[in-house]
Short mmCIF file of N, CA and C in Angstrom, two decimals:
data_model
loop_
_atom_site.label_atom_id
_atom_site.label_comp_id
_atom_site.label_asym_id
_atom_site.label_seq_id
_atom_site.Cartn_x
_atom_site.Cartn_y
_atom_site.Cartn_z
N UNK P 140 0.84 -1.18 0.00
CA UNK P 140 0.00 0.00 0.00
C UNK P 140 0.89 1.24 0.00
N UNK P 141 0.57 2.10 -0.88
CA UNK P 141 1.27 3.36 -0.94
C UNK P 141 2.66 3.25 -1.59
N UNK P 142 3.04 2.06 -2.03
CA UNK P 142 4.35 1.90 -2.67
C UNK P 142 4.14 1.81 -4.17
N UNK P 143 4.64 2.79 -4.87
CA UNK P 143 4.46 2.82 -6.32
C UNK P 143 5.63 2.11 -6.99
N UNK P 144 5.30 1.24 -7.93
CA UNK P 144 6.34 0.55 -8.66
C UNK P 144 6.78 1.41 -9.84
N UNK P 145 7.72 2.26 -9.59
CA UNK P 145 8.28 3.09 -10.66
C UNK P 145 9.50 2.36 -11.22
N UNK P 146 9.92 2.72 -12.41
CA UNK P 146 11.11 2.08 -12.96
C UNK P 146 12.34 2.27 -12.06
N UNK P 147 12.44 3.41 -11.41
CA UNK P 147 13.58 3.67 -10.53
C UNK P 147 13.54 2.74 -9.32
N UNK P 148 12.36 2.53 -8.75
CA UNK P 148 12.23 1.66 -7.58
C UNK P 148 12.58 0.22 -7.94
N UNK P 149 12.19 -0.21 -9.12
CA UNK P 149 12.51 -1.57 -9.55
C UNK P 149 14.01 -1.74 -9.72
N UNK P 150 14.65 -0.72 -10.30
CA UNK P 150 16.08 -0.79 -10.52
C UNK P 150 16.86 -0.87 -9.21
N UNK P 151 16.49 -0.07 -8.24
CA UNK P 151 17.24 -0.08 -6.99
C UNK P 151 17.03 -1.40 -6.26
N UNK P 152 15.83 -1.96 -6.32
CA UNK P 152 15.57 -3.23 -5.67
C UNK P 152 16.41 -4.33 -6.35
N UNK P 153 16.52 -4.26 -7.68
CA UNK P 153 17.31 -5.24 -8.41
C UNK P 153 18.79 -5.12 -8.04
N UNK P 154 19.29 -3.88 -7.93
CA UNK P 154 20.69 -3.67 -7.57
C UNK P 154 20.99 -4.25 -6.20
N UNK P 155 20.10 -4.05 -5.27
CA UNK P 155 20.33 -4.56 -3.92
C UNK P 155 20.42 -6.08 -3.93
N UNK P 156 19.55 -6.73 -4.69
CA UNK P 156 19.57 -8.18 -4.75
C UNK P 156 20.86 -8.70 -5.36
N UNK P 157 21.29 -8.09 -6.46
CA UNK P 157 22.52 -8.57 -7.10
C UNK P 157 23.73 -8.31 -6.22
N UNK P 158 23.72 -7.20 -5.48
CA UNK P 158 24.85 -6.91 -4.60
C UNK P 158 24.94 -7.96 -3.49
N UNK P 159 23.82 -8.34 -2.93
CA UNK P 159 23.82 -9.35 -1.88
C UNK P 159 24.23 -10.71 -2.43
N UNK P 160 23.79 -11.02 -3.65
CA UNK P 160 24.18 -12.28 -4.26
C UNK P 160 25.68 -12.31 -4.53
N UNK P 161 26.25 -11.17 -4.94
CA UNK P 161 27.68 -11.11 -5.20
C UNK P 161 28.46 -11.35 -3.93
N UNK P 162 28.05 -10.74 -2.82
CA UNK P 162 28.75 -10.94 -1.56
C UNK P 162 28.62 -12.38 -1.07
N UNK P 163 27.46 -12.97 -1.27
CA UNK P 163 27.26 -14.35 -0.81
C UNK P 163 28.03 -15.33 -1.67
N UNK P 164 28.28 -15.00 -2.95
CA UNK P 164 28.93 -15.92 -3.85
C UNK P 164 30.46 -15.83 -3.80
N UNK P 165 31.00 -14.93 -3.00
CA UNK P 165 32.45 -14.80 -2.93
C UNK P 165 33.05 -16.04 -2.28
N UNK P 166 34.19 -16.45 -2.78
CA UNK P 166 34.84 -17.67 -2.31
C UNK P 166 35.92 -17.35 -1.29
N UNK P 167 36.33 -18.36 -0.56
CA UNK P 167 37.40 -18.17 0.42
C UNK P 167 38.73 -18.06 -0.30
N UNK P 168 39.73 -17.55 0.42
CA UNK P 168 41.05 -17.38 -0.17
C UNK P 168 41.67 -18.71 -0.58
N UNK P 169 41.47 -19.74 0.23
CA UNK P 169 42.05 -21.04 -0.08
C UNK P 169 41.44 -21.64 -1.35
N UNK P 170 40.14 -21.46 -1.53
CA UNK P 170 39.49 -21.97 -2.73
C UNK P 170 39.97 -21.24 -3.98
N UNK P 171 40.14 -19.93 -3.88
CA UNK P 171 40.65 -19.16 -5.01
C UNK P 171 42.06 -19.62 -5.35
N UNK P 172 42.90 -19.85 -4.33
CA UNK P 172 44.25 -20.31 -4.59
C UNK P 172 44.28 -21.68 -5.25
N UNK P 173 43.41 -22.58 -4.82
CA UNK P 173 43.35 -23.91 -5.43
C UNK P 173 42.99 -23.81 -6.91
N UNK P 174 42.18 -22.83 -7.27
CA UNK P 174 41.83 -22.64 -8.69
C UNK P 174 42.97 -22.01 -9.47
N UNK P 175 43.74 -21.13 -8.83
CA UNK P 175 44.78 -20.37 -9.53
C UNK P 175 46.13 -21.07 -9.56
N UNK P 176 46.40 -21.97 -8.64
CA UNK P 176 47.76 -22.47 -8.50
C UNK P 176 48.21 -23.38 -9.65
N UNK P 177 47.30 -24.04 -10.31
CA UNK P 177 47.68 -24.94 -11.40
C UNK P 177 47.99 -24.15 -12.66
N UNK P 178 47.13 -23.22 -13.00
CA UNK P 178 47.32 -22.47 -14.24
C UNK P 178 46.58 -21.15 -14.17
N UNK P 179 47.25 -20.07 -14.48
CA UNK P 179 46.60 -18.78 -14.66
C UNK P 179 47.44 -17.92 -15.59
N UNK P 180 46.92 -16.81 -16.01
CA UNK P 180 47.60 -16.01 -17.02
C UNK P 180 48.79 -15.22 -16.47
N UNK P 181 48.95 -15.15 -15.16
CA UNK P 181 50.05 -14.40 -14.56
C UNK P 181 51.29 -15.27 -14.31
N UNK P 182 51.19 -16.57 -14.49
CA UNK P 182 52.32 -17.46 -14.23
C UNK P 182 53.39 -17.31 -15.29
N UNK P 183 54.65 -17.32 -14.84
CA UNK P 183 55.79 -17.25 -15.74
C UNK P 183 56.70 -18.43 -15.45
N UNK P 184 56.62 -19.46 -16.31
CA UNK P 184 57.44 -20.65 -16.13
C UNK P 184 58.67 -20.57 -17.01
N UNK P 185 59.75 -21.15 -16.52
CA UNK P 185 60.98 -21.19 -17.28
C UNK P 185 60.87 -22.25 -18.37
N UNK P 186 61.32 -21.93 -19.58
CA UNK P 186 61.25 -22.89 -20.67
C UNK P 186 62.46 -23.83 -20.65
N UNK P 187 63.53 -23.40 -19.96
CA UNK P 187 64.71 -24.25 -19.88
C UNK P 187 64.49 -25.38 -18.89
N UNK P 188 65.19 -26.47 -19.12
CA UNK P 188 65.09 -27.59 -18.19
C UNK P 188 66.06 -27.33 -17.05
N UNK P 189 65.53 -26.83 -15.95
CA UNK P 189 66.34 -26.52 -14.78
C UNK P 189 66.06 -27.53 -13.68
N UNK P 190 67.01 -27.65 -12.78
CA UNK P 190 66.78 -28.50 -11.63
C UNK P 190 65.82 -27.82 -10.66
N UNK P 191 65.93 -26.50 -10.54
CA UNK P 191 65.02 -25.77 -9.66
C UNK P 191 63.89 -25.21 -10.51
N UNK P 192 62.74 -25.73 -10.32
CA UNK P 192 61.57 -25.28 -11.09
C UNK P 192 60.91 -24.12 -10.36
N UNK P 193 61.48 -22.93 -10.47
CA UNK P 193 60.88 -21.76 -9.84
C UNK P 193 59.83 -21.19 -10.78
N UNK P 194 58.65 -21.05 -10.27
CA UNK P 194 57.58 -20.45 -11.06
C UNK P 194 57.37 -19.04 -10.55
N UNK P 195 57.49 -18.08 -11.44
CA UNK P 195 57.33 -16.68 -11.07
C UNK P 195 55.89 -16.25 -11.39
N UNK P 196 55.51 -15.11 -10.84
CA UNK P 196 54.17 -14.61 -11.06
C UNK P 196 54.22 -13.11 -11.33
N UNK P 197 53.42 -12.64 -12.27
CA UNK P 197 53.38 -11.23 -12.62
C UNK P 197 52.08 -10.59 -12.16
N UNK P 198 51.40 -11.20 -11.21
CA UNK P 198 50.12 -10.66 -10.78
C UNK P 198 50.30 -9.39 -9.95
N UNK P 199 49.36 -8.47 -10.04
CA UNK P 199 49.47 -7.24 -9.24
C UNK P 199 49.28 -7.54 -7.76
N UNK P 200 50.09 -6.91 -6.94
CA UNK P 200 49.98 -7.11 -5.51
C UNK P 200 50.87 -8.22 -4.99
N UNK P 201 51.70 -8.82 -5.83
CA UNK P 201 52.61 -9.88 -5.41
C UNK P 201 53.94 -9.24 -5.05
N UNK P 202 54.33 -9.31 -3.79
CA UNK P 202 55.51 -8.60 -3.30
C UNK P 202 56.81 -9.10 -3.91
N UNK P 203 57.02 -10.40 -3.96
CA UNK P 203 58.28 -10.94 -4.48
C UNK P 203 58.20 -11.44 -5.91
N UNK P 204 57.01 -11.60 -6.44
CA UNK P 204 56.88 -12.15 -7.79
C UNK P 204 56.98 -13.65 -7.82
N UNK P 205 56.90 -14.31 -6.68
CA UNK P 205 56.91 -15.76 -6.62
C UNK P 205 55.49 -16.29 -6.68
N UNK P 206 55.32 -17.44 -7.31
CA UNK P 206 54.00 -18.06 -7.42
C UNK P 206 53.77 -18.91 -6.18
N UNK P 207 53.24 -18.29 -5.12
CA UNK P 207 52.92 -19.01 -3.89
C UNK P 207 51.74 -18.33 -3.21
N UNK P 208 51.10 -19.08 -2.35
CA UNK P 208 49.91 -18.57 -1.66
C UNK P 208 50.25 -17.40 -0.75
N UNK P 209 51.42 -17.43 -0.15
CA UNK P 209 51.81 -16.39 0.80
C UNK P 209 51.92 -15.03 0.13
N UNK P 210 52.43 -14.97 -1.09
CA UNK P 210 52.67 -13.69 -1.76
C UNK P 210 51.60 -13.34 -2.80
N UNK P 211 50.63 -14.19 -2.99
CA UNK P 211 49.64 -13.98 -4.04
C UNK P 211 48.82 -12.71 -3.81
N UNK P 212 48.63 -11.95 -4.87
CA UNK P 212 47.82 -10.75 -4.78
C UNK P 212 46.37 -11.01 -5.16
N UNK P 213 46.11 -12.13 -5.81
CA UNK P 213 44.75 -12.45 -6.22
C UNK P 213 44.03 -13.31 -5.19
N UNK P 214 44.75 -14.23 -4.56
CA UNK P 214 44.11 -15.18 -3.65
C UNK P 214 44.16 -14.72 -2.20
N UNK P 215 44.69 -13.56 -1.94
CA UNK P 215 44.79 -13.08 -0.57
C UNK P 215 43.82 -11.93 -0.34
N UNK P 216 43.24 -11.88 0.84
CA UNK P 216 42.35 -10.76 1.17
C UNK P 216 43.14 -9.54 1.60
N UNK P 217 44.40 -9.75 2.02
CA UNK P 217 45.28 -8.64 2.40
C UNK P 217 46.46 -8.60 1.44
N UNK P 218 46.40 -7.67 0.51
CA UNK P 218 47.41 -7.54 -0.53
C UNK P 218 48.44 -6.50 -0.09
N UNK P 219 49.72 -6.76 -0.35
CA UNK P 219 50.75 -5.76 -0.08
C UNK P 219 51.83 -5.86 -1.14
N UNK P 220 52.20 -4.70 -1.70
CA UNK P 220 53.22 -4.67 -2.73
C UNK P 220 53.87 -3.30 -2.75
N UNK P 221 55.13 -3.27 -3.11
CA UNK P 221 55.86 -2.02 -3.33
C UNK P 221 56.41 -2.10 -4.74
N UNK P 222 56.16 -1.07 -5.54
CA UNK P 222 56.61 -1.11 -6.93
C UNK P 222 56.97 0.29 -7.39
N UNK P 223 57.59 0.36 -8.55
CA UNK P 223 57.97 1.63 -9.16
C UNK P 223 56.91 2.04 -10.17
N UNK P 224 56.67 3.31 -10.23
CA UNK P 224 55.70 3.84 -11.19
C UNK P 224 56.36 5.00 -11.92
N UNK P 225 56.25 4.99 -13.23
CA UNK P 225 56.87 6.03 -14.03
C UNK P 225 55.81 6.76 -14.84
N UNK P 226 55.73 8.06 -14.67
CA UNK P 226 54.81 8.87 -15.46
C UNK P 226 55.63 9.98 -16.11
N UNK P 227 55.85 9.85 -17.40
CA UNK P 227 56.72 10.79 -18.09
C UNK P 227 58.16 10.53 -17.69
N UNK P 228 58.84 11.57 -17.22
CA UNK P 228 60.21 11.39 -16.75
C UNK P 228 60.27 11.26 -15.24
N UNK P 229 59.13 11.39 -14.58
CA UNK P 229 59.08 11.31 -13.12
C UNK P 229 58.89 9.87 -12.67
N UNK P 230 59.74 9.44 -11.74
CA UNK P 230 59.65 8.10 -11.20
C UNK P 230 59.24 8.19 -9.73
N UNK P 231 58.34 7.31 -9.32
CA UNK P 231 57.89 7.33 -7.93
C UNK P 231 57.74 5.90 -7.42
N UNK P 232 57.74 5.78 -6.08
CA UNK P 232 57.57 4.48 -5.43
C UNK P 232 56.14 4.40 -4.92
N UNK P 233 55.46 3.30 -5.22
CA UNK P 233 54.06 3.14 -4.89
C UNK P 233 53.87 1.92 -3.99
N UNK P 234 53.05 2.08 -2.95
CA UNK P 234 52.71 0.98 -2.05
C UNK P 234 51.26 0.59 -2.33
N UNK P 235 51.02 -0.68 -2.59
CA UNK P 235 49.69 -1.18 -2.90
C UNK P 235 49.18 -2.02 -1.73
N UNK P 236 48.01 -1.67 -1.23
CA UNK P 236 47.38 -2.43 -0.15
C UNK P 236 45.93 -2.69 -0.52
N UNK P 237 45.31 -3.65 0.14
CA UNK P 237 43.90 -3.90 -0.12
C UNK P 237 43.06 -2.93 0.70
N UNK P 238 41.85 -2.71 0.26
CA UNK P 238 40.94 -1.76 0.92
C UNK P 238 40.51 -2.30 2.27
N UNK P 239 40.30 -1.39 3.22
CA UNK P 239 39.91 -1.82 4.57
C UNK P 239 38.50 -2.39 4.60
N UNK P 240 37.62 -1.86 3.77
CA UNK P 240 36.24 -2.35 3.74
C UNK P 240 36.17 -3.67 2.97
N UNK P 241 35.55 -4.66 3.54
CA UNK P 241 35.44 -5.96 2.89
C UNK P 241 34.55 -5.96 1.68
N UNK P 242 33.61 -5.01 1.61
CA UNK P 242 32.69 -4.97 0.48
C UNK P 242 33.39 -4.56 -0.81
N UNK P 243 34.58 -3.96 -0.72
CA UNK P 243 35.32 -3.54 -1.91
C UNK P 243 35.93 -4.74 -2.65
N UNK P 244 35.97 -5.90 -2.02
CA UNK P 244 36.55 -7.07 -2.67
C UNK P 244 35.72 -7.51 -3.86
N UNK P 245 34.43 -7.18 -3.87
CA UNK P 245 33.56 -7.56 -4.98
C UNK P 245 33.70 -6.60 -6.16
N UNK P 246 34.40 -5.49 -5.96
CA UNK P 246 34.59 -4.50 -7.04
C UNK P 246 36.06 -4.50 -7.44
N UNK P 247 36.39 -5.09 -8.55
CA UNK P 247 37.80 -5.23 -8.92
C UNK P 247 38.54 -3.90 -9.06
N UNK P 248 37.88 -2.87 -9.52
CA UNK P 248 38.56 -1.59 -9.68
C UNK P 248 38.87 -0.90 -8.36
N UNK P 249 38.10 -1.17 -7.33
CA UNK P 249 38.28 -0.52 -6.04
C UNK P 249 38.88 -1.44 -4.99
N UNK P 250 39.33 -2.61 -5.39
CA UNK P 250 39.81 -3.61 -4.44
C UNK P 250 41.12 -3.20 -3.77
N UNK P 251 42.02 -2.57 -4.52
CA UNK P 251 43.31 -2.19 -3.97
C UNK P 251 43.48 -0.68 -3.94
N UNK P 252 44.28 -0.22 -2.99
CA UNK P 252 44.61 1.19 -2.85
C UNK P 252 46.08 1.38 -3.14
N UNK P 253 46.41 2.41 -3.90
CA UNK P 253 47.81 2.72 -4.15
C UNK P 253 48.15 4.03 -3.44
N UNK P 254 49.27 4.01 -2.72
CA UNK P 254 49.72 5.16 -1.95
C UNK P 254 51.16 5.44 -2.31
N UNK P 255 51.50 6.69 -2.47
CA UNK P 255 52.88 7.07 -2.74
C UNK P 255 53.73 6.92 -1.50
N UNK P 256 54.99 6.54 -1.69
CA UNK P 256 55.94 6.38 -0.60
C UNK P 256 57.06 7.38 -0.81
N UNK P 257 57.53 7.97 0.27
CA UNK P 257 58.61 8.96 0.21
C UNK P 257 59.90 8.30 -0.28
N UNK P 258 60.72 9.08 -1.00
CA UNK P 258 61.97 8.54 -1.51
C UNK P 258 63.11 8.66 -0.50
N UNK P 259 62.94 9.48 0.50
CA UNK P 259 63.94 9.56 1.56
C UNK P 259 63.94 8.22 2.30
N UNK P 260 65.11 7.63 2.44
CA UNK P 260 65.19 6.27 3.00
C UNK P 260 64.59 6.19 4.39
N UNK P 261 64.93 7.13 5.24
CA UNK P 261 64.43 7.10 6.62
C UNK P 261 62.91 7.24 6.67
N UNK P 262 62.38 8.19 5.91
CA UNK P 262 60.93 8.43 5.92
C UNK P 262 60.17 7.33 5.19
N UNK P 263 60.74 6.82 4.10
CA UNK P 263 60.06 5.77 3.33
C UNK P 263 59.95 4.47 4.09
N UNK P 264 61.03 4.06 4.74
CA UNK P 264 61.01 2.82 5.53
C UNK P 264 60.05 2.97 6.70
N UNK P 265 60.04 4.16 7.31
CA UNK P 265 59.12 4.41 8.42
C UNK P 265 57.67 4.35 7.95
N UNK P 266 57.40 4.85 6.75
CA UNK P 266 56.04 4.83 6.20
C UNK P 266 55.59 3.39 5.92
N UNK P 267 56.49 2.58 5.40
CA UNK P 267 56.15 1.18 5.13
C UNK P 267 55.91 0.44 6.45
N UNK P 268 56.78 0.69 7.44
CA UNK P 268 56.64 0.03 8.74
C UNK P 268 55.35 0.45 9.44
N UNK P 269 54.99 1.71 9.31
CA UNK P 269 53.75 2.19 9.94
C UNK P 269 52.53 1.55 9.30
N UNK P 270 52.57 1.38 7.98
CA UNK P 270 51.43 0.77 7.28
C UNK P 270 51.24 -0.68 7.68
N UNK P 271 52.34 -1.36 8.02
CA UNK P 271 52.24 -2.78 8.33
C UNK P 271 52.14 -3.06 9.83
N UNK P 272 53.00 -2.45 10.63
CA UNK P 272 53.01 -2.74 12.06
C UNK P 272 51.88 -2.04 12.79
N UNK P 273 51.65 -0.78 12.47
CA UNK P 273 50.65 0.00 13.19
C UNK P 273 49.24 -0.52 13.00
N UNK P 274 48.96 -1.03 11.82
CA UNK P 274 47.62 -1.52 11.52
C UNK P 274 47.51 -3.04 11.63
N UNK P 275 48.56 -3.71 12.14
CA UNK P 275 48.60 -5.17 12.23
C UNK P 275 48.26 -5.79 10.87
N UNK P 276 48.96 -5.34 9.84
CA UNK P 276 48.66 -5.71 8.46
C UNK P 276 49.85 -6.43 7.86
N UNK P 277 49.79 -7.72 7.72
CA UNK P 277 50.83 -8.54 7.09
C UNK P 277 52.22 -8.27 7.67
N UNK P 278 52.35 -8.46 8.97
CA UNK P 278 53.63 -8.22 9.62
C UNK P 278 54.70 -9.22 9.19
N UNK P 279 54.28 -10.36 8.66
CA UNK P 279 55.24 -11.36 8.21
C UNK P 279 56.03 -10.89 6.99
N UNK P 280 55.53 -9.90 6.28
CA UNK P 280 56.19 -9.41 5.07
C UNK P 280 56.98 -8.13 5.29
N UNK P 281 57.12 -7.68 6.54
CA UNK P 281 57.74 -6.38 6.82
C UNK P 281 59.19 -6.33 6.36
N UNK P 282 60.01 -7.31 6.72
CA UNK P 282 61.43 -7.29 6.34
C UNK P 282 61.59 -7.39 4.82
N UNK P 283 60.77 -8.21 4.19
CA UNK P 283 60.83 -8.33 2.73
C UNK P 283 60.42 -7.03 2.05
N UNK P 284 59.45 -6.33 2.63
CA UNK P 284 59.00 -5.06 2.07
C UNK P 284 60.09 -4.00 2.19
N UNK P 285 60.81 -3.99 3.29
CA UNK P 285 61.91 -3.02 3.45
C UNK P 285 63.02 -3.28 2.44
N UNK P 286 63.33 -4.54 2.22
CA UNK P 286 64.36 -4.89 1.24
C UNK P 286 63.93 -4.50 -0.16
N UNK P 287 62.67 -4.75 -0.49
CA UNK P 287 62.18 -4.40 -1.82
C UNK P 287 62.13 -2.88 -2.01
N UNK P 288 61.81 -2.15 -0.95
CA UNK P 288 61.82 -0.68 -1.01
C UNK P 288 63.23 -0.19 -1.37
N UNK P 289 64.25 -0.75 -0.73
CA UNK P 289 65.62 -0.36 -1.03
C UNK P 289 66.00 -0.70 -2.47
N UNK P 290 65.57 -1.86 -2.96
CA UNK P 290 65.89 -2.26 -4.33
C UNK P 290 65.21 -1.36 -5.36
N UNK P 291 63.94 -1.02 -5.10
CA UNK P 291 63.24 -0.13 -6.02
C UNK P 291 63.89 1.24 -6.03
N UNK P 292 64.30 1.70 -4.87
CA UNK P 292 64.94 3.02 -4.76
C UNK P 292 66.28 3.04 -5.50
N UNK P 293 67.07 1.98 -5.34
CA UNK P 293 68.35 1.94 -6.05
C UNK P 293 68.18 1.75 -7.55
N UNK P 294 67.06 1.22 -7.99
CA UNK P 294 66.83 1.06 -9.43
C UNK P 294 66.62 2.40 -10.13
N UNK P 295 66.30 3.44 -9.36
CA UNK P 295 66.11 4.76 -9.95
C UNK P 295 67.43 5.46 -10.27
N UNK P 296 68.52 4.99 -9.68
CA UNK P 296 69.81 5.64 -9.90
C UNK P 296 70.30 5.34 -11.31
N UNK P 297 70.74 6.37 -11.99
CA UNK P 297 71.24 6.23 -13.36
C UNK P 297 72.75 6.16 -13.33
N UNK P 298 73.31 5.37 -14.22
CA UNK P 298 74.77 5.31 -14.33
C UNK P 298 75.26 6.57 -15.02
N UNK P 299 76.30 7.13 -14.43
CA UNK P 299 76.91 8.31 -15.06
C UNK P 299 77.81 7.84 -16.18
N UNK P 300 77.68 8.51 -17.31
CA UNK P 300 78.50 8.14 -18.45
C UNK P 300 79.94 8.57 -18.26
N UNK P 301 80.86 7.74 -18.68
CA UNK P 301 82.27 8.07 -18.60
C UNK P 301 82.66 8.72 -19.92
N UNK P 302 83.10 9.97 -19.82
CA UNK P 302 83.47 10.71 -21.03
C UNK P 302 84.98 10.70 -21.19
N UNK P 303 85.41 10.35 -22.38
CA UNK P 303 86.84 10.38 -22.68
C UNK P 303 87.17 11.77 -23.19
N UNK P 304 88.32 12.21 -22.80
CA UNK P 304 88.79 13.50 -23.27
C UNK P 304 89.24 13.37 -24.72
N UNK P 305 88.98 14.38 -25.51
CA UNK P 305 89.39 14.33 -26.91
C UNK P 305 90.89 14.62 -27.01
N UNK P 306 91.36 15.29 -26.00
CA UNK P 306 92.80 15.55 -25.99
C UNK P 306 93.47 14.35 -25.35
N UNK P 307 94.20 13.67 -26.10
CA UNK P 307 94.87 12.47 -25.59
C UNK P 307 96.06 12.89 -24.76
N UNK P 308 96.13 12.37 -23.56
CA UNK P 308 97.29 12.66 -22.74
C UNK P 308 98.45 11.78 -23.18
N UNK P 309 99.60 12.41 -23.39
CA UNK P 309 100.72 11.65 -23.90
C UNK P 309 101.77 11.42 -22.87
#
């Protein structure tokens, strides 16, 4: 009584239903990993016959690039990564974390947050430590994240060219 079925009312009711169905249909992290670990598009296998069969991964949010459940950015609800971002000639260090709200996991575009990290070593390491220790967020990856921060920072350094003098010293 008194409720008019307008096209707008029907649409919002439909959206609510699909949103609830999406949340209910989400799978656990272990189930997602079981589906991804055998084959996915981010896996990078070596074509050479090596004794150590290391499988690498190019998925976003993978801290070390190893194909394992611990570092996976797709199968984990708590994603953490440090990477380099280049826009034009400007290079910056970016920290990727998953969103605090659980409802963002159903929206692929809003699932992860990217935050800039300072290039000063003291401030940058402190920022990474604060993001992980202060919020109790993936403390097992803290030392690895600090090492990767240093590696990304050193990758920005350019080699100075050695110039030979045109005047030959005799």
